[in-house]
Coordinates of C-alpha atoms in Angstrom, one line a residue:
X148 CA -37.1 9.0 -17.7
X149 CA -35.0 12.5 -18.1
X150 CA -33.1 10.8 -20.8
X151 CA -35.8 8.7 -22.4
X152 CA -36.6 11.1 -25.2
X153 CA -32.5 10.5 -26.7
X154 CA -34.3 7.1 -28.0
X155 CA -36.9 8.9 -30.5
X156 CA -34.2 9.8 -33.3
X157 CA -36.2 9.9 -36.3
X158 CA -39.2 12.2 -36.6
X159 CA -43.0 10.9 -37.7
X160 CA -43.5 11.7 -41.5
X161 CA -47.5 12.3 -40.8
X162 CA -46.2 14.8 -38.3
X163 CA -44.5 17.0 -40.9
X164 CA -46.7 18.6 -43.5
X165 CA -43.5 19.6 -45.6
X166 CA -41.8 16.6 -46.3
X167 CA -39.0 18.5 -47.7
X168 CA -38.1 19.7 -44.2
X169 CA -37.8 15.9 -42.8
X170 CA -33.5 15.8 -43.3
X171 CA -33.7 18.7 -41.3
X172 CA -35.7 18.0 -38.5
X173 CA -34.1 14.3 -38.4
X174 CA -31.1 15.9 -37.9
X175 CA -32.2 18.4 -35.2
X176 CA -33.8 14.8 -33.3
X177 CA -30.7 13.2 -33.5
X178 CA -28.4 16.4 -32.2
X179 CA -30.8 16.4 -29.4
X180 CA -30.4 12.8 -28.7
X181 CA -26.8 12.8 -28.7
X182 CA -26.9 16.1 -26.3
X183 CA -28.7 13.8 -23.7
X184 CA -26.7 10.8 -23.8
X185 CA -23.4 12.5 -23.7
X186 CA -25.2 14.6 -20.2
X187 CA -26.4 11.0 -19.5
X188 CA -22.7 9.8 -19.7
X189 CA -21.4 12.2 -17.7
X190 CA -23.8 12.0 -14.7
X191 CA -22.7 8.7 -14.8
X192 CA -19.4 8.8 -14.7
X193 CA -19.9 11.1 -11.7
X194 CA -21.9 9.1 -10.2
X195 CA -18.8 6.1 -10.4
X196 CA -16.7 8.2 -8.9
X197 CA -19.0 8.8 -6.0
X198 CA -19.0 5.3 -5.4
X199 CA -15.3 4.7 -5.6
X200 CA -14.6 7.3 -3.4
X201 CA -16.9 5.6 -0.9
X202 CA -15.2 2.2 -1.5
X203 CA -11.9 3.6 -0.5
X204 CA -13.4 5.1 2.4
X205 CA -15.9 3.3 4.4
X206 CA -15.0 -0.4 3.5
X207 CA -11.3 -0.1 4.7
X208 CA -11.8 1.1 8.0
X209 CA -14.1 -1.5 9.0
X210 CA -11.8 -4.1 7.3
X211 CA -8.7 -2.9 9.3
X212 CA -10.7 -4.0 12.4
X213 CA -11.5 -7.4 10.8
X214 CA -8.3 -8.3 9.8
X215 CA -6.6 -7.9 13.0
X216 CA -4.6 -10.9 13.9
X217 CA -5.8 -12.4 17.1
X218 CA -1.9 -14.0 17.7
X219 CA -0.4 -11.8 20.7
X220 CA 3.2 -12.7 20.8
X221 CA 4.5 -13.0 25.0
X222 CA 8.2 -11.8 25.4
X223 CA 9.3 -13.6 28.7
X224 CA 12.4 -14.1 31.0
X225 CA 12.7 -17.6 33.5
X226 CA 9.2 -16.5 35.3
X227 CA 7.4 -19.5 33.9
X228 CA 4.7 -19.0 36.3
X229 CA 4.1 -15.4 34.7
X230 CA 4.3 -16.9 31.2
X231 CA 1.6 -19.7 31.6
X232 CA -0.8 -17.1 34.0
X233 CA -0.7 -14.7 30.7
X234 CA -0.8 -17.4 28.0
X235 CA -3.9 -19.3 29.6
X236 CA -5.7 -15.7 29.7
X237 CA -5.5 -15.0 26.2
X238 CA -6.4 -18.4 25.6
X239 CA -9.5 -17.8 27.8
X240 CA -10.3 -14.4 25.7
X241 CA -9.8 -16.4 22.5
X242 CA -6.5 -15.2 21.5
X243 CA -3.4 -17.5 20.2
X244 CA -0.5 -16.7 22.7
X245 CA 2.9 -16.8 21.0
X246 CA 6.4 -18.3 23.2
X247 CA 9.2 -18.3 21.2
X248 CA 10.4 -21.5 22.9
X249 CA 7.8 -23.4 21.5
X250 CA 8.4 -22.6 17.9
X251 CA 10.6 -24.6 15.9
X252 CA 14.4 -23.6 15.5
X253 CA 14.8 -24.4 12.0
X254 CA 18.7 -23.2 12.2
X255 CA 17.6 -19.5 13.0
X256 CA 19.3 -17.3 15.5
X257 CA 16.9 -15.9 18.4
X258 CA 16.0 -12.7 16.3
X259 CA 15.5 -14.7 13.3
X260 CA 12.8 -16.6 15.2
X261 CA 11.2 -13.1 17.0
X262 CA 11.2 -11.6 13.3
X263 CA 9.6 -15.0 11.9
X264 CA 7.1 -15.5 14.3
X265 CA 6.5 -11.8 15.1
X266 CA 3.7 -11.1 12.4
X267 CA 1.0 -10.4 15.2
X268 CA -0.9 -7.1 15.9
X269 CA 0.0 -7.1 19.8
X270 CA 2.7 -8.1 22.3
X271 CA 2.7 -8.7 25.7
X272 CA 6.2 -8.1 27.7
X273 CA 6.8 -9.9 31.4
X274 CA 9.3 -7.8 33.0
X275 CA 10.2 -9.9 35.9
X276 CA 13.4 -10.1 38.5
X277 CA 15.5 -12.7 36.7
X278 CA 18.8 -11.1 36.5
X279 CA 20.9 -8.7 38.5
X280 CA 22.9 -5.5 37.2
X281 CA 24.3 -2.0 38.1
X282 CA 26.1 0.2 37.2
X283 CA 30.1 -0.2 37.8
X284 CA 30.7 0.3 41.3
X285 CA 26.8 0.4 42.1
X286 CA 24.8 -1.8 44.0
X287 CA 23.3 -5.4 42.2
X288 CA 19.5 -4.6 41.2
X289 CA 17.2 -6.9 40.0
X290 CA 16.6 -6.8 36.4
X291 CA 15.0 -8.5 33.5
X292 CA 16.8 -10.7 31.3
X293 CA 18.4 -9.1 28.4
X294 CA 16.4 -10.8 25.7
X295 CA 13.4 -9.4 27.3
X296 CA 14.8 -6.0 26.6
X297 CA 16.0 -6.4 23.3
X298 CA 12.4 -8.1 22.1
X299 CA 10.7 -5.4 24.0
X300 CA 12.5 -2.4 21.9
X301 CA 11.8 -4.7 18.9
X302 CA 8.6 -4.5 19.5
X303 CA 8.0 -1.2 20.5
X304 CA 9.6 -0.2 17.3
X305 CA 7.9 -2.6 15.1
X306 CA 4.0 -2.1 16.5
X307 CA 4.1 1.3 18.2
X308 CA 3.5 1.6 21.8
X309 CA -0.3 1.3 22.0
X310 CA 0.3 -2.2 21.0
X311 CA 2.6 -3.3 23.7
X312 CA 1.4 -3.9 27.1
X313 CA 4.2 -4.4 29.5
X314 CA 3.5 -6.5 33.1
X315 CA 6.1 -5.8 35.9
X316 CA 6.5 -8.9 38.4
X317 CA 8.1 -8.0 41.8
X318 CA 10.6 -5.2 42.0
X319 CA 12.5 -4.6 38.5
X320 CA 14.8 -1.8 37.4
X321 CA 12.9 0.1 34.6
X322 CA 15.5 1.0 31.5
X323 CA 15.9 4.5 31.5
X324 CA 14.8 4.2 27.7
X325 CA 11.9 3.1 28.8
X326 CA 10.8 5.2 31.9
X327 CA 7.6 7.1 31.7
X328 CA 5.8 4.6 29.5
X329 CA 2.8 3.1 31.8
X330 CA 3.3 -0.6 33.0
X331 CA 0.8 -2.8 34.4
X332 CA 1.7 -4.6 37.9
X333 CA 1.1 -8.5 38.2
X334 CA 1.3 -8.2 41.5
X335 CA -2.2 -8.0 41.7
X336 CA -5.3 -9.1 40.1
X337 CA -5.9 -6.1 38.2
X338 CA -3.5 -6.9 35.5
X339 CA -6.5 -8.7 33.4
X340 CA -8.6 -6.1 33.5
X341 CA -5.8 -3.8 32.3
X342 CA -4.9 -6.0 29.9
X343 CA -8.0 -6.3 28.7
X344 CA -8.5 -2.7 28.1
X345 CA -5.2 -2.3 25.9
X346 CA -6.0 -5.2 23.4
X347 CA -9.9 -3.4 23.4
X348 CA -7.9 -0.3 22.7
X349 CA -5.7 -1.7 20.2
X350 CA -8.9 -2.3 18.1
X351 CA -9.5 -6.2 19.2
X352 CA -13.0 -7.4 20.7
X353 CA -13.1 -8.5 24.5
X354 CA -15.5 -10.5 26.0
X355 CA -15.4 -8.9 29.4
X356 CA -17.4 -11.7 31.2
X357 CA -14.4 -13.9 30.2
X358 CA -12.0 -11.3 31.7
X359 CA -14.2 -10.8 34.9
X360 CA -14.2 -14.7 35.2
X361 CA -10.5 -15.6 34.8

């Protein structure tokens, strides 16, 4: 209604006693209509800019959560029991565990396979005592396999520490570069709740009834 009068471009003759004044009066009506339409255009442009700002800010946040992949990469060594336990748990929660040796080689190196199948939003790294090692002249100590440590560093760099959960079974020497980063022990039953919390903190939806039943 604010700009409705802009449609009245011509005055009514019976309202003007001096018809010689008609052109001037009509010119004023047209000028007033142009001014109103110009103001209307400016108002619409401002409203459109406000809508575009809201579209850039609000929906992006929700889309980020919706677009999170349910694929979780499992980095593991020789402990098949730990690997299968974690894989089954993830499947019960509706995730798709990615185990590297189950994927086709296609003539690629190990790291090429990791890069090809590592398009995930979360990784679980199993630190199990599969190897032994020590500094020169030292005492042998249980260690995780070198490929596990390499892939641990890869996913820490690619995803960030908040999207990588390390699970440790038994006595394992923790790499000095990884010292201070929180890991969860698989020697009890609490690792399932801990992994669920980490997945939820990373933005994934978790059914806690399934976590507690696992």
